[in-house]
Coordinates of C-alpha atoms and ligand atoms in Angstrom, one line a residue:
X176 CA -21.3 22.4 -89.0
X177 CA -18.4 23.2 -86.5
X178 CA -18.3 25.6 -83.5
X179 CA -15.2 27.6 -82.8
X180 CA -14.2 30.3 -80.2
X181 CA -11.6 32.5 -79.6
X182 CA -10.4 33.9 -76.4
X183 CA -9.8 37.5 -75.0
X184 CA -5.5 36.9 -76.1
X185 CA -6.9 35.4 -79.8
X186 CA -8.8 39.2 -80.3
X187 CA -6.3 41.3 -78.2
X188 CA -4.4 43.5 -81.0
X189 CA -4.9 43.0 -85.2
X190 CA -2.5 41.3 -85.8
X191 CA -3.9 38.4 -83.7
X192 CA -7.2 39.5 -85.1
X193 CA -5.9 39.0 -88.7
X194 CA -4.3 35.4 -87.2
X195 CA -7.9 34.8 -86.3
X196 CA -9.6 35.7 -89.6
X197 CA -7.4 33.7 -92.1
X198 CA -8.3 30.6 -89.4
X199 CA -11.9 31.5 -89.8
X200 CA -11.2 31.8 -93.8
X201 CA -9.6 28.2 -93.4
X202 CA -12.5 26.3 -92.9
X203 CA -15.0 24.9 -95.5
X204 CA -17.7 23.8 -93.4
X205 CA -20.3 26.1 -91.8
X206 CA -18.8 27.7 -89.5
X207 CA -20.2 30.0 -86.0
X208 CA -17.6 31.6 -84.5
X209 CA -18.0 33.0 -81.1
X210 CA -15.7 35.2 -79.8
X211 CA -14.4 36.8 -76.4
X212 CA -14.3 40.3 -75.4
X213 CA -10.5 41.6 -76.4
X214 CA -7.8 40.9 -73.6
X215 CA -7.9 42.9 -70.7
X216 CA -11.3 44.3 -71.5
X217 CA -14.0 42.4 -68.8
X218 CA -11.6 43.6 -66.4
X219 CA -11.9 47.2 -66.9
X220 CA -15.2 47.0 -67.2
X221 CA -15.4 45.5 -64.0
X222 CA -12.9 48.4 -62.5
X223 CA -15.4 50.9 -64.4
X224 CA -18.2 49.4 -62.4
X225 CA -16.2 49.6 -59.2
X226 CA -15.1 52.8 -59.2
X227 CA -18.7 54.8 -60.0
X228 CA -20.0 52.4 -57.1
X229 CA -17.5 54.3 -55.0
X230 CA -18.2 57.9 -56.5
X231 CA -15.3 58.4 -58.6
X232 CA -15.2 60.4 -61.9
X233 CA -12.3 58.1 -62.7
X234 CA -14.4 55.4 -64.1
X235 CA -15.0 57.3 -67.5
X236 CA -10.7 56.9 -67.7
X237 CA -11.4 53.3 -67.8
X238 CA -14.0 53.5 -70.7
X239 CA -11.8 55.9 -72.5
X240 CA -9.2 52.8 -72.5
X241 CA -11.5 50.4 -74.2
X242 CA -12.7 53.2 -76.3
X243 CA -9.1 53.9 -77.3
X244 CA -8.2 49.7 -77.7
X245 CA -10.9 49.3 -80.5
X246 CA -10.2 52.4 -82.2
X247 CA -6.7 51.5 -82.8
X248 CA -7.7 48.2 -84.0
X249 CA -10.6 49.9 -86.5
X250 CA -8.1 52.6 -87.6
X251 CA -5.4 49.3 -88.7
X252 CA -7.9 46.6 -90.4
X253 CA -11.1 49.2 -91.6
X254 CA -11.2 52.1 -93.9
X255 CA -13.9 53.4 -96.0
X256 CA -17.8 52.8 -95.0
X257 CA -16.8 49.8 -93.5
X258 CA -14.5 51.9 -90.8
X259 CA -17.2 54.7 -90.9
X260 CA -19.9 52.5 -90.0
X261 CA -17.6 50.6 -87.2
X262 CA -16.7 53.5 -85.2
X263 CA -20.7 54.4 -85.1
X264 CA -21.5 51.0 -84.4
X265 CA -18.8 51.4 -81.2
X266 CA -19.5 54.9 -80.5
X267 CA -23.3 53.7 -80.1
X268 CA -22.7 50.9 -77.8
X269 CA -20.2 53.5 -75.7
X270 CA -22.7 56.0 -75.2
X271 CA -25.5 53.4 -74.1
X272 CA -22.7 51.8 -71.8
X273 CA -21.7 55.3 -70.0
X274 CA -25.5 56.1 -69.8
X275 CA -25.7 53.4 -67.1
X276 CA -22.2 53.6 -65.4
X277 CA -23.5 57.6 -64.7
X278 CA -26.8 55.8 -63.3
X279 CA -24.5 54.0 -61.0
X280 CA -21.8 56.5 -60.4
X281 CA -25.2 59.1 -59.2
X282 CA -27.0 56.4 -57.1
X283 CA -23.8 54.9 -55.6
X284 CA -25.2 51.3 -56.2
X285 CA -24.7 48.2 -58.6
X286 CA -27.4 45.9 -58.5
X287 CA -26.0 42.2 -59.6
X288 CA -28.0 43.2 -63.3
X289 CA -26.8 46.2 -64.0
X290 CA -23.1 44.7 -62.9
X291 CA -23.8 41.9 -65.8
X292 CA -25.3 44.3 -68.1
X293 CA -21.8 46.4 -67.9
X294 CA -19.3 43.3 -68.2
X295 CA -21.5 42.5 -71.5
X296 CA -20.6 45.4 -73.2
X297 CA -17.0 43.9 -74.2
X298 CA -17.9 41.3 -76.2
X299 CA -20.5 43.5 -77.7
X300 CA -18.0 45.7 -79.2
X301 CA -15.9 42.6 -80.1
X302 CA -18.4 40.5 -81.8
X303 CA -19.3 43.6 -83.9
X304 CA -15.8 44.8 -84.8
X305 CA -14.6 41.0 -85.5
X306 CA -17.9 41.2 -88.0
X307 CA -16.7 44.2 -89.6
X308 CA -13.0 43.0 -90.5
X309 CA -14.4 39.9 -91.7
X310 CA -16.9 41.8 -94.2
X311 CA -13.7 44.1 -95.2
X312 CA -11.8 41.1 -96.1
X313 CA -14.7 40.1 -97.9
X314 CA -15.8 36.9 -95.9
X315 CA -19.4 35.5 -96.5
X316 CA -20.2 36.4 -92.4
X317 CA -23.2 37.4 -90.9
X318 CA -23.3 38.0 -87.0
X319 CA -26.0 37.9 -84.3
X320 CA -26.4 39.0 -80.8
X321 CA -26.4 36.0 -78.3
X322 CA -28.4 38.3 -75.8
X323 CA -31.3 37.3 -77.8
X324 CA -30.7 33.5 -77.8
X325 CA -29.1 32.2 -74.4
X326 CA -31.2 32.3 -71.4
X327 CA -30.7 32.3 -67.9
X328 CA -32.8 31.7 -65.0
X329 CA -32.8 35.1 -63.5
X330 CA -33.2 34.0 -59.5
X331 CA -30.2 31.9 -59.1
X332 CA -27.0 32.3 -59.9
X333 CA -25.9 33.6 -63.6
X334 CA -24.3 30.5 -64.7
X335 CA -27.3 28.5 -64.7
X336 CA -28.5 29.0 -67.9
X337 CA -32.1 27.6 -69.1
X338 CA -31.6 24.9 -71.4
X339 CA -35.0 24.1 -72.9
X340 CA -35.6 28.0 -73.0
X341 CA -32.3 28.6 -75.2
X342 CA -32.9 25.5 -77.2
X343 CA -35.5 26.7 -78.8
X344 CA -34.3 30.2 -79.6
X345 CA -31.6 29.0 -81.1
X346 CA -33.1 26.4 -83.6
X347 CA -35.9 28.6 -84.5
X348 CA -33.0 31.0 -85.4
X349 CA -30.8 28.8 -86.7
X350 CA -33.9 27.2 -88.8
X351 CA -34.7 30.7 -90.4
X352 CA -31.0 31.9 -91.3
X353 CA -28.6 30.2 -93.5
X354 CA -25.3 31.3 -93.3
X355 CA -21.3 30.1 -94.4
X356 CA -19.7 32.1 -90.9
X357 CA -22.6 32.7 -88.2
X358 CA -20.1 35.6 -85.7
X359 CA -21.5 35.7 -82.2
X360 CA -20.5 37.5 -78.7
X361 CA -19.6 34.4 -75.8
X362 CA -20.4 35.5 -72.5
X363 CA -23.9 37.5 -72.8
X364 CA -27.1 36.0 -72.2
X365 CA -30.6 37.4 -71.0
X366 CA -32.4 36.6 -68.1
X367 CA -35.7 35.1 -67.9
X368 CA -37.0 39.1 -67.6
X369 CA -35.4 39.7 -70.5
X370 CA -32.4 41.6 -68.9
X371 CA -28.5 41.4 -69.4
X372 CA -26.9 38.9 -68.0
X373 CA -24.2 36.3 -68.7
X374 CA -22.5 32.8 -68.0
X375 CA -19.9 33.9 -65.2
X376 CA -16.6 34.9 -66.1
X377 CA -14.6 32.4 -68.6
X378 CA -18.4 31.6 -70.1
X379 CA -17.6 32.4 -73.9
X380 CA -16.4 28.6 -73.8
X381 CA -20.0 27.3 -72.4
X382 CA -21.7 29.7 -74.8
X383 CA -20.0 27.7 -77.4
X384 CA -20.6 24.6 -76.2
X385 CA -23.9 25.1 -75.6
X386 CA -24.1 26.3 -79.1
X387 CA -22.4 23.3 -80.3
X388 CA -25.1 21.0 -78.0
X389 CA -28.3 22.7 -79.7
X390 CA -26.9 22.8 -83.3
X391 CA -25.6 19.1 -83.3
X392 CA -22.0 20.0 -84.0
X393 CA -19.5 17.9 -85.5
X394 CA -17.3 19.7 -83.0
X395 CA -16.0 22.8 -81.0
X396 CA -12.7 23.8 -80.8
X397 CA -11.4 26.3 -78.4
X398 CA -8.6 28.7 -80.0
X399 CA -6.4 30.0 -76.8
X400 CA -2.8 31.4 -76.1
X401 CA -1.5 27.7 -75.4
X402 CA -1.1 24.7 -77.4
X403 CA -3.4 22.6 -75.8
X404 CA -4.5 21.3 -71.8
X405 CA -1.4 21.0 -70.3
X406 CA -0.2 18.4 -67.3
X407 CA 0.0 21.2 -65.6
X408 CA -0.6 24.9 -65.5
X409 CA 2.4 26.0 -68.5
X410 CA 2.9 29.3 -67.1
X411 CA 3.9 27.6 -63.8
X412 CA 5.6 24.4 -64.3
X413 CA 8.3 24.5 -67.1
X414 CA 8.2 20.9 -67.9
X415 CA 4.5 20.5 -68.3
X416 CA 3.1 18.9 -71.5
X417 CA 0.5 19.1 -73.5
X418 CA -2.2 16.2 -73.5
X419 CA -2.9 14.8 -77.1
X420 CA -6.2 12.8 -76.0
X421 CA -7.9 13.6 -72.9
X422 CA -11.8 12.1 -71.6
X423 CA -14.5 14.5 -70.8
X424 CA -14.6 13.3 -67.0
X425 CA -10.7 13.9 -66.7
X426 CA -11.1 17.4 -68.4
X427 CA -13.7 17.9 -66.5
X428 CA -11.8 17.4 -63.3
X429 CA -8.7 19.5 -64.5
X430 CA -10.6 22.8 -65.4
X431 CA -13.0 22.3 -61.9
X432 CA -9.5 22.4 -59.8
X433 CA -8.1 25.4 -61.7
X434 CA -7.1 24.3 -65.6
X435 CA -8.5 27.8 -66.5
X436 CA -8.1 26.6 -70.2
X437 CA -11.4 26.0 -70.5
X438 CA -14.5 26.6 -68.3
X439 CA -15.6 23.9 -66.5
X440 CA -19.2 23.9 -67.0
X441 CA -18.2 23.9 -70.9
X442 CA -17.7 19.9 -70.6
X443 CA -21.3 19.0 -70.1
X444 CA -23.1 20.7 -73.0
X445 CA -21.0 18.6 -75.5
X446 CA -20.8 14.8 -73.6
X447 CA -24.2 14.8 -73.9
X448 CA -24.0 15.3 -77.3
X449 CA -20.7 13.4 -77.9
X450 CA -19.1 16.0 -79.5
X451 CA -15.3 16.7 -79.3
X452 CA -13.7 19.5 -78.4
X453 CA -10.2 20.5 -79.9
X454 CA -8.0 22.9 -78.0
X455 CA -5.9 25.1 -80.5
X456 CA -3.0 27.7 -80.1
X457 CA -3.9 30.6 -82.4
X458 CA -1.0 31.7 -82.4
X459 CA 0.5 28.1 -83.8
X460 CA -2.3 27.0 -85.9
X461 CA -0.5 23.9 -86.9
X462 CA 0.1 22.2 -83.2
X463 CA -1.8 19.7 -82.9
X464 CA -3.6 20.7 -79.6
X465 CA -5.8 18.5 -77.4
X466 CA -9.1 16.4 -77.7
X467 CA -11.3 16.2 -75.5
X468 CA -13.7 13.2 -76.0
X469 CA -15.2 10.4 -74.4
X470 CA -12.3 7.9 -76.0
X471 CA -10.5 6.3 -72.8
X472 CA -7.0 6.8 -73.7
X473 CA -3.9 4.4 -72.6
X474 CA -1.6 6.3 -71.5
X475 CA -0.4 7.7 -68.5
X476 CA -2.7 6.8 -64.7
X477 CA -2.0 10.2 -64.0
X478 CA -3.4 12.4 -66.7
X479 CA -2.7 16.0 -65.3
X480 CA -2.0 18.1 -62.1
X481 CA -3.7 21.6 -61.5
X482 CA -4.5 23.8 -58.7
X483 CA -6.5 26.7 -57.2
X484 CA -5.2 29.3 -54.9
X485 CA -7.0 31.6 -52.5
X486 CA -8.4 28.6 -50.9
X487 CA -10.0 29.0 -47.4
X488 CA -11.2 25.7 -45.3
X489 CA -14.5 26.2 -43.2
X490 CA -14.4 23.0 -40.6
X491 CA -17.3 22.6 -38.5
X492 CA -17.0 19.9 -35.4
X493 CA -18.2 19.2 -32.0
X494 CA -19.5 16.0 -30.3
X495 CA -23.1 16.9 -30.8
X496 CA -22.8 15.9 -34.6
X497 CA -22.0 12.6 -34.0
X498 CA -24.5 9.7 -35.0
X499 CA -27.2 13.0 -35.6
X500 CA -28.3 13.2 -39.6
X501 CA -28.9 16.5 -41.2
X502 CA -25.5 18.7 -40.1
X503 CA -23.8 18.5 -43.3
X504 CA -27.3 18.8 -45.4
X505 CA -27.7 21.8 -43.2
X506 CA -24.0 23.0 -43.9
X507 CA -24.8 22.9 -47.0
X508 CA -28.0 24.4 -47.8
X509 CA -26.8 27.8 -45.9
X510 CA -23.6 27.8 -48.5
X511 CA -26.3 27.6 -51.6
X512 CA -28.6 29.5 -50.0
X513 CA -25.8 32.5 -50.1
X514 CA -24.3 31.3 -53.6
X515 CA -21.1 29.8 -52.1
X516 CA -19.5 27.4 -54.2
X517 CA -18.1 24.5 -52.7
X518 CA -15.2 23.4 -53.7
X519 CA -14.0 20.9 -51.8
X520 CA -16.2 18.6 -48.9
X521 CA -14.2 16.0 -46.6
X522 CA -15.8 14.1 -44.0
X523 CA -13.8 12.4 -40.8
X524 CA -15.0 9.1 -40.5
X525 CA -16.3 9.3 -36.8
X526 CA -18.9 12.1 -38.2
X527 CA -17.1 14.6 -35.7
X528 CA -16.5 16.9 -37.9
X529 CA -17.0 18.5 -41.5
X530 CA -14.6 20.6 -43.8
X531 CA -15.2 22.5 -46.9
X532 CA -13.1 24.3 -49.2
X533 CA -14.1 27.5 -50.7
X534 CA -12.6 30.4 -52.0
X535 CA -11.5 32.9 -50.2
X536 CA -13.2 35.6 -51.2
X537 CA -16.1 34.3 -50.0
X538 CA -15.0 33.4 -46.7
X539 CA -16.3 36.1 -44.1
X540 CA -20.3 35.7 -45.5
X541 CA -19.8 32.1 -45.2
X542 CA -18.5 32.3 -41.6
X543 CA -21.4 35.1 -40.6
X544 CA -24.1 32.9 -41.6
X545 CA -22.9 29.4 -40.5
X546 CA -22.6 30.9 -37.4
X547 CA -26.3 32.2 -37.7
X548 CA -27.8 28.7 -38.6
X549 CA -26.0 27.2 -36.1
X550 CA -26.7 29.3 -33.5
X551 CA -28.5 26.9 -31.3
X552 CA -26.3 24.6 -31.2
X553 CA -23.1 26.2 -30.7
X554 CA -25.0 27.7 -27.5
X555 CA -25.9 24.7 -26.0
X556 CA -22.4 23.6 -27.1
X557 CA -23.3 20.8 -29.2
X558 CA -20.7 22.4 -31.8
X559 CA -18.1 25.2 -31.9
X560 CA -18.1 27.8 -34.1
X561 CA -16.7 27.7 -37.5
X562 CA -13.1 27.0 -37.8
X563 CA -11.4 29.3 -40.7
X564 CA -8.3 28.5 -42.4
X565 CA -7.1 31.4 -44.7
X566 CA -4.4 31.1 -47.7
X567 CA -4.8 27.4 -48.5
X568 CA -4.5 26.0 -52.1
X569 CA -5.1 23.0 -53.7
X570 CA -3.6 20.5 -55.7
X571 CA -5.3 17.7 -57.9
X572 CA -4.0 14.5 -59.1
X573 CA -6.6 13.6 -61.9
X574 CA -6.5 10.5 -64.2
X575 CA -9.5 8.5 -64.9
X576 CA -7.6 5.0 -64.0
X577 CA -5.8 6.3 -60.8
X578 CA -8.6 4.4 -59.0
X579 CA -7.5 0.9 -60.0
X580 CA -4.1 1.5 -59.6
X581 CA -2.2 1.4 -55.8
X582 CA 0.6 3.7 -54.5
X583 CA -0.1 6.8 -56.2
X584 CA -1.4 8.4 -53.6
X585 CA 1.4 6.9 -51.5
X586 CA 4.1 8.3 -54.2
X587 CA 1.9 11.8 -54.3
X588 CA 2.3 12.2 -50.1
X589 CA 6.0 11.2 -50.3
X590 CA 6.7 14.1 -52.6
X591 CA 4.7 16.5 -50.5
X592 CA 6.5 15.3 -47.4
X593 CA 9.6 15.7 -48.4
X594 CA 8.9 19.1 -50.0
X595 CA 7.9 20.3 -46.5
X596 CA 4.1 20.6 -47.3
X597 CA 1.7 20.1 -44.9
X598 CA -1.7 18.3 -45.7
X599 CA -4.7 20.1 -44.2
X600 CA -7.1 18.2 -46.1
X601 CA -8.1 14.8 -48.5
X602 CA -10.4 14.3 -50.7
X603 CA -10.6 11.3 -53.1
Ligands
LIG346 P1 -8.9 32.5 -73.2 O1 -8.8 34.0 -73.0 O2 -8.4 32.1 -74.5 O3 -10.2 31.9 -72.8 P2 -7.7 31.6 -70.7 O4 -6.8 32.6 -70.1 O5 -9.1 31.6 -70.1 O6 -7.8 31.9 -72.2 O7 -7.1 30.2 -70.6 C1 -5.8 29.9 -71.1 C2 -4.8 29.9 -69.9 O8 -5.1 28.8 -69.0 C3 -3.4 29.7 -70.3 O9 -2.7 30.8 -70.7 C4 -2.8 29.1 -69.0 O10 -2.2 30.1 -68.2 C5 -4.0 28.7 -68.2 N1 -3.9 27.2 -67.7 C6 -4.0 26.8 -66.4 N2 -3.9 25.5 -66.3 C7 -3.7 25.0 -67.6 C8 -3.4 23.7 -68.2 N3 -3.4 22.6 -67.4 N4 -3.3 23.6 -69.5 C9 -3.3 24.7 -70.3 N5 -3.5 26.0 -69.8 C10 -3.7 26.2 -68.5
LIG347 N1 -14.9 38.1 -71.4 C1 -15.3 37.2 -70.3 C2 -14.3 37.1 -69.2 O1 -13.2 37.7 -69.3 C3 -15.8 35.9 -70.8 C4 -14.7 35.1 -71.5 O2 -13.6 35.6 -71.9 O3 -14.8 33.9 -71.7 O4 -14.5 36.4 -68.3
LIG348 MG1 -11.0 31.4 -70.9

């Protein structure tokens, strides 16, 4: 039994739809296919949200365009019952998704459920239309909803999703339903109240991991809009290559510093299982894309480059931290506690002082409520306030055997130096 997903650009138009289907059709194992909402769509669903927050009518434009975006693509690939019963199935899930954006547009409020619930809705509709142009092209496929078998604990933060809970909704499914192509939304999950709620935007690659995890998979592969994880960002750097063979760790590493490729909580779910994942081009089926896998590979030291933008450094200091445990605990309990990620920690050696890496759009809560927990001490002038640095990015060198190797790091400041870029921050 194999895995495979296909991205928002896979499922944007039919003819990419059809490109998906005769990929499905190629395959002669078991197959479950889990698929994105189309292109574009989470967004608007997002600006839908947004704009009947705020009290304007304009958020119903928004569903018209996603109303309007699977219509065209029903009126091209269906026709008959099949069609007739597609644009009910759509029409259903439209009505029950402008039910609760009039909830929101009335009360002026989006609690973090209802803003899940909303975002869910697009690969609702695509799960469900993807189902239906596989039945008109008569493939064997069944689908199910994957709000009724991935879990998430619903006091922290979405992404965390309940392991044990999901397992065994998915087996006992799994063990009642036979199937030759299993088609399921990415993205949605419940909560432990049984509510809406997902994996975090990118999370149709962790569904299917997490899919391929439970199910023993002999692997997952990842269809995109690019041949494979690049050296670098391909939209950015013209000469970047694609990796053939890559490790989980490196991978790992690559996506968690901006390789949006694939999601980086996607890597765990299958190196505990040892299963590969393969990334594909759907729209050239025949590259040979990458593979992720535990193999250690060779090659190059430096594996791959990739960055994040919109960085913003926090740096607490002051002399009263020196020698005294439980600052940077206490740095970093008040960033969890208000579901801050950290990106990025460096430490000077003399203990003087601490800086973290977020992004930016999280950067005024995180100054507010440093500056609460340290209240005390910044009075008696033990430390200063919080030091913000706005418009930062970062860059990552990543290759599993840079460690034993001297002068790359040497060869990596050279070419920032004499590119006129000025180091804030290190972090090995
Ligand atoms: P999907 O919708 O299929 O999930 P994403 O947009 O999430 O696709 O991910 C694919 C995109 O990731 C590419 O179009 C590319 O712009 C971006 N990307 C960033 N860094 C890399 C990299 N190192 N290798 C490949 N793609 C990368
Ligand atoms: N549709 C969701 C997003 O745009 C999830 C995904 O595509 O992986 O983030
Ligand atoms: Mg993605």
């Amino acid at each position: 039994m194999i895995v495979i997903k296909f991205g928002g650009s896979s499922v944007s138009n039919s003819k990419n739809i059809e490109r998906v289907l005769s990929i499905i059709k190629s395959k002669n194992t078991p197959c479950v296919v889990v698929v994105s909402a189309i292109g574009g769509v989470t967004n608007l669903l997002n600006e839908s949200g947004v704009h009947a927050e705020k009290g304007k009518k304009s958020y119903l434009n928004k569903i018209d365009l996603i109303e309007e975006k699977h219509l065209i693509i029903i009126k091209k690939l269906l026709s008959g019952s099949i069609k007739e019963s597609a644009i009910n199935d759509m029409k259903k899930l439209i009505s029950e998704l402008k039910k609760i954006l009039k909830g929101v547009f009335m009360i002026g409020e989006r609690s973090i459920q209802t803003k899940d619930s909303i975002l869910n809705f697009g690969e609702l509709l695509s799960y469900q239309l993807l189902h239906s142009v596989a039945i008109q092209k008569n493939i064997d496929a069944k689908k199910k909803n994957t709000e009724e078998l991935i879990v998430t604990y619903s006091e922290k933060k979405n992404l965390i999703f309940d392991y044990e809970k999901t397992k065994f909704l998915v087996k006992n499914y799994f063990k009642k339903n036979k199937f030759k192509f299993l088609i399921v939304p990415g993205f949605v999950s419940k909560n432990s109240k049984n509510k809406p709620s997902n994996l975090g935007r990118g999370g149709s690659d962790l569904t299917a991991s997490l899919l391929a995890n439970i199910l023993d998979a002999d692997k997952l592969e990842i269809w995109t809009d690019v041949s494979g994880m690049y050296t670098a960002n391909p939209n950015l750097v013209k000469n970047a290559k694609v990796i053939p063979e890559i490790s989980y760790s490196e991978a790992m590493e690559l996506s968690h510093f901006g390789a949006k490729v694939i999601y980086p909580p996607t890597i765990q779910p299958s190196t505990k299982k040892n299963i590969p994942i393969t990334i594909k081009n759907t729209f050239f089926p025949n590259e040979k894309g990458t593979v992720i896998s535990k193999k250690k590979t060779k090659e190059s030291i430096v594996r791959g480059i990739s960055h994040i933008e919109n960085i913003s450094l926090l740096t607490l200091e002051g002399s009263g931290m020196i020698g005294v445990p439980g600052y940077s605990q206490k740095l970093l309990s008040v960033l969890s506690q208000n579901n801050i990620n950290v990106i990025m920690i460096t430490q000077a050696s003399s203990e003087h002082s601490i800086c973290i890496g977020i992004n930016s759009s999280d950067v005024e809560l995180a100054k507010n409520k440093i500056n609460e927990r340290f209240l005390l001490e910044i009075k008696s002038n033990l430390i200063n306030k919080v030091k913000i640095e706005k418009n930062k990015s970062i860059i990552a060198l990543v290759g599993d055997k840079m460690k034993n190797r001297q002068g790359i790091s040497g060869k990596m400041f050279l070419t920032l130096g004499n590119n006129n870029i000025n180091v804030k921050a290190i972090s090995q």
